[in-house]
Amino acid sequence: MAGIGGAETTAKKTRWGILNAVVVIYALFPVLWIVSLSFKSKDTLADGNFIPRSWTFDNYSEIFKTTEFVRALANSIGIALIATAVAVVFGTMAAYAIARLDFPGKSLLVGVSLLIAMFPQVSLVSPLFEIERSLGLFDTWPGLILPYITFALPLAIYTLSAFFREIPWELEKAAKMDGATPGQAFRRVIAPLAAPGVFTTAILVFIFCWNDFLFAISLTSTERSRTVPVALSFFTGSSQFEDPTGSIAAAAVVITIPIILFVLFFQRRIVAGLTSGAVKG
Amino acid sequence: MARGHRLPRGDGRAALAYLTPALLVLGGLMAYPIYQLVLISLFDYGQEQVSGGAPLVFLGLGNYTELLADKQFWTVLWQTVGFAATCVVGTLVVGAALAVLATRVRTWARTLLFLAALGAWATPAVAGSTIWLFLFDANFGLVNEVLGSTGFSWTFDRWTAFGLVAAQVVWCSFPFVMVTLYAGIKAIPQEVVEAAALDGASTVRTARSVLLPLLRPLILVVTIQSVIWDFKVFTQIYVMTSGGGIAGRNLVLNVYAYQQAFAASEYGLGATIGVVMTALLLLITIGYLRALRKSGEEL
């Protein structure tokens, strides 16, 4: 590993240490603050204390009592899972072709999928709105799953083909020479090698679908298919006269913490996935 | 295959079988809507036309001339450019500084740094925007508490509102730059740095004349990636300034297109803004692809 800089001195070390602490605070603090807000009771919400003076689970029990939130959570999970599964399967097939086969127009294909990844989603919102209304897909699960697949596919193809290029494909041939059937060679040799890349891609794609707000707000209109990010932005509290801050904080925690834990748990894989697109592996 | 030279079609047929599902999805869900987008942008297409109450009027380039003559469009365009530029510079400075920091600290500190960064990266944009709004809330926000400025609204003034959104955007996008550049620095062989040190180069000199040129292609890639993302910021502006600020003074192109199409039901004009935005991003992307090719990335 290349380090930038010369000899270590104590003063220098302290400076780096302080800088490190500042960054960790900048990155972590906002999330910790919302967690703290979500545990505050209604009357201590505005006290500005970082640690809640009286802890309460009311905010959580309240949002889980509303169908508005529970339904949105179910929609989010279902839609993101289905879109991820389809995008990863299609993406794996395409990336396999790109990594393993020789065919005309290959670099064009990768170029096009990059172009799609850059495409401003907002441009597709009006036409998709029109098309989905005429097909009866507006405000349904497929109505969101389809655009998610479209925008997740290029991401999947790009990340997966970077991973697949690294697989020593000769091993497949070697296994066949040792008497393995093509099926066995794939299952025993290639699949275990490819699995980490596919898994990483699935995580990235899932996060993309889970976090989307633009499609979710423009292609849904009722609880039937509204996802959590949109539900969150519509939160007004259980009654009209109530301050929704506590509920919003709790809902934000519910959609954020699982994703963060997931990402932290698979930290290495995610870093590999993020860099595969930019650094030549 | 055939006596050493490749068949002209290669594995074309097999490849087609593997690619068909992806191509069908992209063709049906990208190509057709893009065609529709361009088509809609040529018509006067509003609420009455959608409900069938008024006939469709073909305007040709009418929407485009109307848009280009609209003062608000130019204001929004420059705002978008300025806002994106601020976010890009902020993201790059923070991300690059942290990538260097990560190479300098001990393993446990680096792990902590990466965990914190990935946490910020993974936070859904809506949740992140809400968190930052609460942090800077006029009445119960911690920032006002600390600064002793309770009651000060950060989202009321045009520039503090833009600044707040930019800080949030940097918060959720620096991790990508940091992680990528860190991997880039790590990929530089230690001998190169040692050789420079042996030749008597100072730290600054080594960084400037040895590491920077080696990292240049990568820096270009993350810069253009950031430009593309920050140009398309939607959620943060939409959530944090309640759909573009008071009287739309915090609008960026993305939100402007959405507001024209959905809030004002001017689908034709909204589509026109979409086409213009796509054209702008296309230019940036072509630059990106050229940069990628230069950096030696296989396409």
Coordinates of C-alpha atoms in Angstrom, one line a residue:
Chain A
M1 CA 0.0 0.0 0.0
A2 CA 1.3 3.4 -0.8
G3 CA 1.1 5.9 1.9
I4 CA 1.4 9.6 1.1
G5 CA 3.7 11.5 3.4
G6 CA 7.0 11.3 5.3
A7 CA 8.0 10.4 8.8
E8 CA 5.4 10.0 11.5
T9 CA 5.7 12.4 14.4
T10 CA 3.5 12.5 17.4
A11 CA 2.1 15.9 16.5
K12 CA 1.3 14.6 13.0
K13 CA -0.4 11.5 14.4
T14 CA -2.6 13.7 16.7
R15 CA -3.6 15.8 13.8
W16 CA -4.6 12.9 11.7
G17 CA -6.4 11.5 14.7
I18 CA -8.4 14.7 15.2
L19 CA -9.3 14.8 11.5
N20 CA -10.4 11.3 11.6
A21 CA -12.7 12.0 14.6
V22 CA -14.2 15.0 12.8
V23 CA -15.0 12.9 9.8
V24 CA -16.5 10.2 11.8
I25 CA -18.7 12.7 13.6
Y26 CA -19.8 14.4 10.3
A27 CA -20.7 11.0 8.8
L28 CA -22.3 9.4 11.9
F29 CA -23.8 12.3 13.8
P30 CA -26.9 13.0 11.6
V31 CA -28.0 9.4 11.8
L32 CA -27.4 9.2 15.6
W33 CA -29.4 12.4 16.0
I34 CA -32.4 11.1 14.2
V35 CA -32.2 7.9 16.3
S36 CA -32.2 10.0 19.4
L37 CA -35.2 12.1 18.1
S38 CA -37.2 9.0 17.4
F39 CA -36.9 7.9 21.1
K40 CA -37.9 11.2 22.5
S41 CA -41.3 11.8 24.0
K42 CA -43.6 14.5 22.5
D43 CA -42.9 17.1 25.1
T44 CA -39.1 16.7 25.1
L45 CA -38.8 16.6 21.3
A46 CA -37.8 20.2 21.1
D47 CA -35.5 20.3 24.1
G48 CA -32.3 20.1 21.9
N49 CA -30.8 17.4 24.2
F50 CA -28.7 14.9 22.3
I51 CA -29.5 12.1 24.7
P52 CA -33.3 11.8 25.2
R53 CA -34.2 12.7 28.8
S54 CA -37.1 10.3 28.8
W55 CA -37.0 7.3 26.5
T56 CA -40.1 6.2 24.8
F57 CA -41.1 3.7 22.1
D58 CA -44.3 5.6 21.4
N59 CA -43.1 6.9 18.1
Y60 CA -42.5 3.4 16.8
S61 CA -45.6 1.8 18.1
E62 CA -47.6 4.7 16.6
I63 CA -46.2 4.4 13.1
F64 CA -46.7 0.6 13.1
K65 CA -50.3 1.1 14.0
T66 CA -51.0 3.1 10.9
T67 CA -51.7 1.1 7.7
E68 CA -50.2 4.1 5.9
F69 CA -46.7 3.0 7.1
V70 CA -47.1 -0.7 7.4
R71 CA -48.5 -1.0 3.9
A72 CA -45.7 1.2 2.5
L73 CA -43.1 -1.0 4.2
A74 CA -44.6 -4.1 2.7
N75 CA -44.7 -2.4 -0.7
S76 CA -41.1 -1.3 -0.5
I77 CA -39.8 -4.7 0.5
G78 CA -41.8 -6.6 -2.1
I79 CA -41.1 -4.2 -5.0
A80 CA -37.4 -3.9 -4.2
L81 CA -36.9 -7.7 -3.9
I82 CA -38.7 -8.6 -7.1
A83 CA -37.0 -5.9 -9.1
T84 CA -33.6 -6.9 -7.7
A85 CA -34.2 -10.6 -8.5
V86 CA -35.2 -9.9 -12.1
A87 CA -32.5 -7.3 -12.7
V88 CA -29.8 -9.6 -11.3
V89 CA -30.9 -12.7 -13.3
F90 CA -31.1 -10.7 -16.6
G91 CA -27.9 -8.8 -15.7
T92 CA -26.0 -12.0 -15.0
M93 CA -26.9 -13.5 -18.3
A94 CA -25.9 -10.3 -20.2
A95 CA -22.7 -9.9 -18.2
Y96 CA -21.8 -13.6 -18.9
A97 CA -22.2 -13.0 -22.6
I98 CA -20.0 -9.8 -22.3
A99 CA -17.3 -11.5 -20.3
R100 CA -17.2 -14.8 -22.0
L101 CA -18.4 -14.6 -25.6
D102 CA -17.1 -12.8 -28.6
F103 CA -19.8 -11.0 -30.6
P104 CA -20.1 -7.9 -32.7
G105 CA -21.3 -4.7 -31.0
K106 CA -20.0 -5.7 -27.5
S107 CA -18.3 -2.4 -26.6
L108 CA -21.4 -0.6 -27.9
L109 CA -23.5 -2.6 -25.5
V110 CA -21.4 -1.6 -22.5
G111 CA -21.4 2.0 -23.7
V112 CA -25.2 2.0 -24.0
S113 CA -25.7 0.6 -20.6
L114 CA -23.4 3.3 -19.2
L115 CA -25.4 5.9 -21.1
I116 CA -28.6 4.6 -19.5
A117 CA -27.0 4.7 -16.0
M118 CA -26.4 8.4 -16.7
F119 CA -29.8 9.1 -18.1
P120 CA -31.9 11.6 -16.1
Q121 CA -34.7 9.5 -14.7
V122 CA -37.0 12.6 -14.5
S123 CA -37.1 12.7 -18.3
L124 CA -38.8 9.3 -18.4
V125 CA -41.3 10.1 -15.7
S126 CA -43.9 11.9 -18.0
P127 CA -43.8 9.2 -20.8
L128 CA -43.9 6.4 -18.3
F129 CA -46.8 8.1 -16.6
E130 CA -48.6 8.2 -19.9
I131 CA -47.8 4.6 -20.9
E132 CA -48.6 3.2 -17.5
R133 CA -51.9 4.9 -17.4
S134 CA -52.9 3.6 -20.8
L135 CA -51.8 0.0 -19.8
G136 CA -53.4 0.2 -16.4
L137 CA -50.1 -0.2 -14.7
F138 CA -50.2 3.2 -12.9
D139 CA -50.2 2.8 -9.1
T140 CA -49.4 -0.9 -9.2
W141 CA -46.4 -3.0 -8.1
P142 CA -45.4 -3.8 -11.7
G143 CA -45.7 -0.1 -12.5
L144 CA -42.7 0.5 -10.2
I145 CA -40.9 -2.8 -10.7
L146 CA -40.5 -2.2 -14.4
P147 CA -38.7 1.1 -14.3
Y148 CA -36.6 -0.1 -11.4
I149 CA -35.5 -3.1 -13.5
T150 CA -34.7 -0.8 -16.4
F151 CA -32.4 1.5 -14.4
A152 CA -30.9 -1.3 -12.3
L153 CA -30.0 -3.5 -15.3
P154 CA -27.2 -1.3 -16.6
L155 CA -25.8 -1.0 -13.1
A156 CA -26.0 -4.8 -12.7
I157 CA -24.5 -5.5 -16.2
Y158 CA -21.6 -3.1 -15.6
T159 CA -20.7 -4.3 -12.1
L160 CA -21.2 -8.0 -13.0
S161 CA -19.1 -7.9 -16.1
A162 CA -16.3 -6.2 -14.1
F163 CA -16.5 -9.1 -11.6
F164 CA -16.8 -11.8 -14.3
R165 CA -13.7 -10.6 -16.1
E166 CA -11.7 -11.7 -13.0
I167 CA -13.0 -15.3 -12.9
P168 CA -10.4 -17.8 -14.1
W169 CA -12.7 -19.5 -16.6
E170 CA -10.0 -22.1 -17.6
L171 CA -11.0 -23.9 -14.4
E172 CA -14.2 -24.8 -16.0
K173 CA -12.4 -26.5 -18.8
A174 CA -10.0 -28.2 -16.4
A175 CA -13.0 -29.6 -14.5
K176 CA -14.5 -30.9 -17.7
M177 CA -11.2 -32.6 -18.5
D178 CA -11.3 -34.3 -15.1
G179 CA -14.6 -35.8 -16.1
A180 CA -17.1 -33.3 -14.8
T181 CA -20.3 -32.8 -16.8
P182 CA -20.9 -29.2 -18.0
G183 CA -23.6 -28.9 -15.3
Q184 CA -21.2 -30.1 -12.6
A185 CA -18.4 -27.8 -13.8
F186 CA -20.7 -24.9 -13.6
R187 CA -22.3 -25.8 -10.3
R188 CA -19.1 -26.8 -8.5
V189 CA -16.5 -24.5 -10.0
I190 CA -17.9 -21.5 -11.7
A191 CA -21.0 -20.8 -9.5
P192 CA -19.0 -20.5 -6.2
L193 CA -16.5 -18.1 -7.9
A194 CA -19.3 -16.0 -9.4
A195 CA -21.5 -15.9 -6.4
P196 CA -19.8 -13.1 -4.5
G197 CA -20.0 -10.8 -7.5
V198 CA -23.7 -11.6 -8.0
F199 CA -24.4 -11.1 -4.4
T200 CA -22.6 -7.8 -4.3
T201 CA -24.5 -6.6 -7.3
A202 CA -27.8 -7.7 -5.7
I203 CA -27.0 -5.6 -2.7
L204 CA -26.2 -2.5 -4.8
V205 CA -29.4 -3.0 -6.9
F206 CA -31.5 -3.5 -3.9
I207 CA -30.3 -0.3 -2.3
F208 CA -31.0 1.6 -5.5
C209 CA -34.6 0.3 -5.6
W210 CA -35.1 0.8 -1.9
N211 CA -33.9 4.4 -1.9
D212 CA -35.8 5.6 -5.1
F213 CA -38.0 8.5 -4.5
L214 CA -38.6 10.0 -8.0
F215 CA -40.4 7.1 -9.6
A216 CA -42.2 6.2 -6.4
I217 CA -43.7 9.7 -6.0
S218 CA -44.7 10.1 -9.6
L219 CA -46.0 6.6 -10.6
T220 CA -48.1 5.9 -7.5
S221 CA -51.1 7.7 -6.1
T222 CA -52.4 5.5 -3.2
E223 CA -51.3 3.2 -0.4
R224 CA -51.7 0.4 -2.9
S225 CA -48.2 0.8 -4.2
R226 CA -46.7 3.7 -2.4
T227 CA -43.2 2.9 -1.0
V228 CA -41.8 4.1 2.3
P229 CA -39.7 7.0 1.0
V230 CA -42.9 8.5 -0.4
A231 CA -45.0 7.6 2.6
L232 CA -42.4 9.3 4.8
S233 CA -42.7 12.6 2.8
F234 CA -46.5 12.5 3.2
F235 CA -46.4 11.9 6.9
T236 CA -48.6 14.2 8.9
G237 CA -48.9 12.4 12.2
S238 CA -51.7 10.2 13.3
S239 CA -54.0 13.2 13.5
Q240 CA -54.0 16.4 11.6
F241 CA -53.2 18.5 14.7
E242 CA -50.3 16.5 15.9
D243 CA -46.7 17.3 15.3
P244 CA -45.4 14.5 13.1
T245 CA -41.7 15.0 13.9
G246 CA -41.4 12.0 16.2
S247 CA -43.2 9.7 13.8
I248 CA -41.1 10.9 10.8
A249 CA -37.9 10.3 12.8
A250 CA -39.0 6.8 13.8
A251 CA -40.0 6.0 10.1
A252 CA -36.7 7.4 8.9
V253 CA -34.9 5.1 11.4
V254 CA -36.9 2.1 10.3
I255 CA -36.0 2.5 6.6
T256 CA -32.4 3.6 7.3
I257 CA -31.0 1.3 10.0
P258 CA -31.6 -2.0 8.3
I259 CA -29.9 -0.8 5.1
I260 CA -26.9 0.6 7.1
L261 CA -26.5 -2.6 9.1
F262 CA -26.7 -4.6 5.9
V263 CA -24.1 -2.5 4.2
L264 CA -21.8 -2.5 7.3
F265 CA -22.1 -6.3 7.5
F266 CA -21.1 -6.7 3.8
Q267 CA -18.7 -3.8 3.9
R268 CA -15.9 -5.4 2.0
R269 CA -18.1 -6.7 -0.8
I270 CA -19.8 -3.3 -1.2
V271 CA -16.5 -1.5 -1.4
A272 CA -15.4 -4.0 -4.1
G273 CA -18.6 -3.4 -6.0
L274 CA -18.4 0.3 -5.8
T275 CA -14.8 0.4 -7.0
S276 CA -15.1 -2.2 -9.7
G277 CA -16.8 0.3 -12.0
A278 CA -14.1 2.9 -11.6
V279 CA -10.8 1.2 -10.9
K280 CA -9.6 -1.4 -13.2
G281 CA -9.7 -4.5 -11.1
Chain B
M1 CA -12.1 -21.8 -34.0
A2 CA -11.8 -22.6 -37.7
R3 CA -8.1 -23.0 -38.3
G4 CA -7.0 -20.4 -36.0
H5 CA -8.9 -17.4 -37.2
R6 CA -12.1 -16.2 -35.6
L7 CA -15.4 -16.7 -37.4
P8 CA -16.7 -13.4 -38.5
R9 CA -19.8 -13.6 -36.3
G10 CA -18.0 -14.9 -33.3
D11 CA -20.3 -16.3 -30.7
G12 CA -23.1 -14.1 -32.0
R13 CA -25.9 -16.5 -31.7
A14 CA -25.1 -17.7 -28.2
A15 CA -24.6 -14.1 -27.1
L16 CA -28.0 -13.1 -28.5
A17 CA -29.7 -15.8 -26.4
Y18 CA -28.0 -14.5 -23.2
L19 CA -28.7 -10.9 -24.1
T20 CA -32.3 -11.1 -25.2
P21 CA -34.0 -10.6 -21.8
A22 CA -31.9 -7.5 -21.0
L23 CA -32.4 -6.1 -24.6
L24 CA -36.1 -6.6 -24.4
V25 CA -36.4 -4.8 -21.1
L26 CA -34.2 -1.9 -22.2
G27 CA -35.9 -1.6 -25.6
G28 CA -39.4 -1.7 -24.2
L29 CA -38.7 0.4 -21.1
M30 CA -36.1 2.8 -22.4
A31 CA -36.3 3.2 -26.1
Y32 CA -40.0 3.4 -26.4
P33 CA -40.4 6.0 -23.5
I34 CA -37.6 8.1 -25.0
Y35 CA -39.5 8.1 -28.3
Q36 CA -42.6 9.1 -26.4
L37 CA -40.7 11.8 -24.5
V38 CA -39.6 13.5 -27.7
L39 CA -43.0 13.1 -29.2
I40 CA -44.8 14.7 -26.2
S41 CA -42.3 17.5 -26.2
L42 CA -43.6 18.5 -29.7
F43 CA -47.2 18.9 -28.6
D44 CA -49.2 21.2 -26.4
Y45 CA -50.0 18.5 -23.9
G46 CA -51.7 19.6 -20.7
Q47 CA -54.5 18.5 -18.4
E48 CA -57.3 19.0 -21.0
Q49 CA -55.5 16.9 -23.6
V50 CA -54.9 14.1 -21.1
S51 CA -58.5 13.9 -20.2
G52 CA -59.6 14.2 -23.8
G53 CA -61.3 17.6 -23.3
A54 CA -59.3 19.4 -25.9
P55 CA -57.7 18.3 -29.2
L56 CA -54.0 17.7 -29.5
V57 CA -52.1 20.6 -31.0
F58 CA -48.9 19.9 -32.8
L59 CA -46.5 22.7 -31.9
G60 CA -43.3 21.5 -33.6
L61 CA -40.5 23.2 -31.8
G62 CA -43.0 25.6 -30.1
N63 CA -42.3 24.2 -26.6
Y64 CA -38.6 24.6 -27.2
T65 CA -38.7 28.2 -28.3
E66 CA -41.1 29.0 -25.4
L67 CA -38.7 27.3 -23.0
L68 CA -35.6 29.1 -24.3
A69 CA -37.5 32.4 -24.1
D70 CA -38.5 31.8 -20.5
K71 CA -36.5 33.8 -18.0
Q72 CA -37.1 31.2 -15.3
F73 CA -35.6 28.4 -17.3
W74 CA -32.3 30.3 -17.6
T75 CA -32.3 31.1 -13.9
V76 CA -33.0 27.5 -13.1
L77 CA -30.3 26.3 -15.5
W78 CA -27.6 28.6 -14.0
Q79 CA -28.8 27.6 -10.5
T80 CA -28.4 24.0 -11.4
V81 CA -24.9 24.5 -12.8
G82 CA -23.8 26.5 -9.7
F83 CA -25.4 24.0 -7.3
A84 CA -23.9 21.0 -9.1
A85 CA -20.5 22.7 -9.2
T86 CA -20.6 23.4 -5.5
C87 CA -21.6 19.8 -4.7
V88 CA -19.0 18.4 -7.0
V89 CA -16.1 20.5 -5.5
G90 CA -17.3 19.7 -2.0
T91 CA -17.6 16.0 -2.7
L92 CA -14.2 15.8 -4.3
V93 CA -12.4 17.8 -1.7
V94 CA -13.9 15.8 1.2
G95 CA -13.6 12.5 -0.6
A96 CA -10.0 13.0 -1.6
A97 CA -8.9 14.3 1.7
L98 CA -10.5 11.3 3.4
A99 CA -9.0 8.8 1.0
V100 CA -5.5 10.2 1.9
L101 CA -6.5 10.2 5.5
A102 CA -7.5 6.5 5.2
T103 CA -4.0 5.6 4.0
R104 CA -2.4 7.4 7.0
V105 CA -4.2 5.9 10.0
R106 CA -4.1 2.6 11.7
T107 CA -6.3 -0.3 10.7
W108 CA -9.0 0.2 13.4
A109 CA -9.3 3.9 12.7
R110 CA -9.6 3.2 9.0
T111 CA -12.3 0.6 9.6
L112 CA -14.2 3.2 11.7
L113 CA -13.8 5.7 8.9
F114 CA -15.1 3.3 6.3
L115 CA -18.0 2.2 8.5
A116 CA -19.1 5.8 9.1
A117 CA -18.8 6.7 5.4
L118 CA -20.7 3.7 4.2
G119 CA -23.4 4.5 6.8
A120 CA -23.9 7.9 5.3
W121 CA -23.8 6.5 1.8
A122 CA -26.4 3.9 2.5
T123 CA -28.9 6.2 4.1
P124 CA -31.9 6.6 1.7
A125 CA -32.0 10.0 0.2
V126 CA -35.5 10.8 1.7
A127 CA -34.4 9.8 5.2
G128 CA -31.1 11.6 4.8
S129 CA -32.8 14.8 3.7
T130 CA -35.3 14.6 6.6
I131 CA -32.4 14.0 9.1
W132 CA -30.6 17.1 7.9
L133 CA -33.8 19.1 8.0
F134 CA -34.4 18.1 11.6
L135 CA -30.7 18.8 12.5
F136 CA -31.1 22.3 11.1
D137 CA -34.7 22.9 12.3
A138 CA -35.4 26.4 13.3
N139 CA -36.9 25.4 16.7
F140 CA -35.6 22.1 17.9
G141 CA -32.6 21.6 15.6
L142 CA -29.3 20.8 17.3
V143 CA -27.3 23.2 15.1
N144 CA -29.4 26.2 16.2
E145 CA -29.1 25.0 19.8
V146 CA -25.3 24.9 19.5
L147 CA -25.0 28.2 17.7
G148 CA -27.5 29.8 20.0
S149 CA -29.6 31.0 17.1
T150 CA -32.9 29.3 17.9
G151 CA -35.6 30.4 15.6
F152 CA -33.3 31.0 12.6
S153 CA -34.7 29.3 9.5
W154 CA -32.0 27.8 7.3
T155 CA -34.5 26.9 4.6
F156 CA -36.1 30.3 4.2
D157 CA -33.2 32.2 2.6
R158 CA -32.3 31.1 -0.9
W159 CA -28.6 30.7 -0.3
T160 CA -28.6 29.1 3.1
A161 CA -31.2 26.7 1.7
F162 CA -29.0 25.8 -1.2
G163 CA -26.0 25.5 1.1
L164 CA -27.9 23.2 3.4
V165 CA -28.9 20.9 0.6
A166 CA -25.4 21.0 -0.8
A167 CA -24.0 19.9 2.6
Q168 CA -26.5 17.0 2.6
V169 CA -25.6 16.0 -1.0
V170 CA -21.9 16.0 -0.1
W171 CA -22.6 14.0 3.0
C172 CA -24.2 11.1 1.0
S173 CA -21.8 11.2 -2.0
F174 CA -18.3 11.7 -0.6
P175 CA -18.1 8.0 0.5
F176 CA -18.0 6.9 -3.2
V177 CA -15.2 9.2 -4.0
M178 CA -13.3 8.3 -0.9
V179 CA -13.6 4.6 -1.4
T180 CA -12.7 4.8 -5.1
L181 CA -9.7 7.0 -4.6
Y182 CA -8.5 5.0 -1.6
A183 CA -8.5 1.9 -3.8
G184 CA -6.6 3.8 -6.4
I185 CA -3.9 5.0 -4.0
K186 CA -3.6 1.4 -2.6
A187 CA -3.1 0.1 -6.1
I188 CA 0.0 2.3 -6.6
P189 CA 3.1 0.1 -5.9
Q190 CA 4.9 1.1 -2.7
E191 CA 8.2 1.0 -4.6
V192 CA 7.2 4.0 -6.7
V193 CA 6.7 6.2 -3.6
E194 CA 9.9 4.8 -2.0
A195 CA 11.9 5.5 -5.1
A196 CA 10.7 9.1 -5.1
A197 CA 11.6 9.4 -1.4
L198 CA 15.1 7.9 -2.1
D199 CA 15.5 10.6 -4.8
G200 CA 15.0 13.1 -2.1
A201 CA 11.5 14.2 -3.1
S202 CA 9.5 15.9 -0.3
T203 CA 6.0 14.7 0.7
V204 CA 4.3 17.5 -1.2
R205 CA 6.6 16.9 -4.2
T206 CA 5.9 13.1 -4.2
A207 CA 2.1 13.8 -4.0
R208 CA 2.2 16.3 -6.8
S209 CA 4.6 14.8 -9.2
V210 CA 4.3 11.1 -8.6
L211 CA 0.9 10.2 -7.1
L212 CA -1.2 12.8 -8.8
P213 CA -0.3 11.9 -12.4
L214 CA -0.9 8.3 -11.6
L215 CA -4.3 9.0 -10.0
R216 CA -5.3 11.6 -12.7
P217 CA -7.5 9.2 -14.8
L218 CA -9.3 8.0 -11.7
I219 CA -9.8 11.5 -10.4
L220 CA -11.3 12.4 -13.8
V221 CA -13.7 9.4 -13.6
V222 CA -15.0 10.3 -10.1
T223 CA -15.3 13.9 -11.1
I224 CA -17.5 13.2 -14.1
Q225 CA -19.5 10.7 -12.1
S226 CA -20.1 13.3 -9.5
V227 CA -21.0 15.9 -12.1
I228 CA -23.6 13.5 -13.5
W229 CA -25.1 12.7 -10.1
D230 CA -25.1 16.2 -8.8
F231 CA -26.7 17.5 -12.0
K232 CA -29.6 15.1 -11.4
V233 CA -30.2 15.9 -7.7
F234 CA -33.9 15.5 -7.1
T235 CA -34.9 14.1 -3.8
Q236 CA -32.8 16.4 -1.6
I237 CA -34.1 19.6 -3.2
Y238 CA -37.7 18.3 -3.4
V239 CA -37.8 17.2 0.2
M240 CA -35.6 19.8 1.9
T241 CA -37.0 22.9 0.1
S242 CA -40.6 21.5 -0.2
G243 CA -40.5 21.1 -3.9
G244 CA -38.2 23.9 -5.0
G245 CA -38.3 26.6 -2.3
I246 CA -40.6 29.6 -1.9
A247 CA -41.8 30.8 -5.3
G248 CA -39.5 28.2 -6.8
R249 CA -36.3 30.0 -6.0
N250 CA -34.5 26.8 -5.1
L251 CA -35.4 24.9 -8.2
V252 CA -32.9 22.9 -10.2
L253 CA -33.6 21.5 -13.7
N254 CA -34.7 18.0 -12.5
V255 CA -37.3 19.4 -10.0
Y256 CA -38.3 22.1 -12.5
A257 CA -39.1 19.4 -15.1
Y258 CA -41.1 17.4 -12.6
Q259 CA -43.0 20.5 -11.4
Q260 CA -43.9 21.6 -14.9
A261 CA -45.2 18.1 -15.8
F262 CA -46.9 17.1 -12.6
A263 CA -47.7 20.1 -10.5
A264 CA -48.6 22.4 -13.5
S265 CA -49.8 19.5 -15.7
E266 CA -47.8 20.9 -18.6
Y267 CA -46.6 17.6 -19.8
G268 CA -45.4 18.9 -23.1
L269 CA -43.2 21.5 -21.5
G270 CA -42.0 19.1 -18.9
A271 CA -41.0 16.7 -21.6
T272 CA -39.2 19.5 -23.4
I273 CA -37.1 20.2 -20.3
G274 CA -36.5 16.5 -20.1
V275 CA -35.1 16.4 -23.6
V276 CA -32.9 19.5 -22.9
M277 CA -31.5 17.9 -19.7
T278 CA -30.9 14.6 -21.5
A279 CA -29.0 16.4 -24.2
L280 CA -26.8 18.1 -21.6
L281 CA -26.1 14.9 -19.7
L282 CA -25.4 13.1 -22.9
L283 CA -22.6 15.6 -23.6
I284 CA -21.1 15.1 -20.1
T285 CA -21.4 11.3 -20.5
I286 CA -19.6 11.3 -23.8
G287 CA -16.8 13.1 -22.0
Y288 CA -17.0 10.5 -19.4
L289 CA -16.7 7.6 -21.8
R290 CA -13.7 9.3 -23.4
A291 CA -12.1 9.7 -20.0
L292 CA -12.7 6.1 -19.2
R293 CA -11.1 5.0 -22.4
K294 CA -8.1 7.1 -21.7
S295 CA -7.8 5.7 -18.2
G296 CA -7.4 2.3 -19.8
E297 CA -10.8 0.9 -18.6
E298 CA -11.9 -2.0 -20.8
L299 CA -15.2 -1.3 -22.4

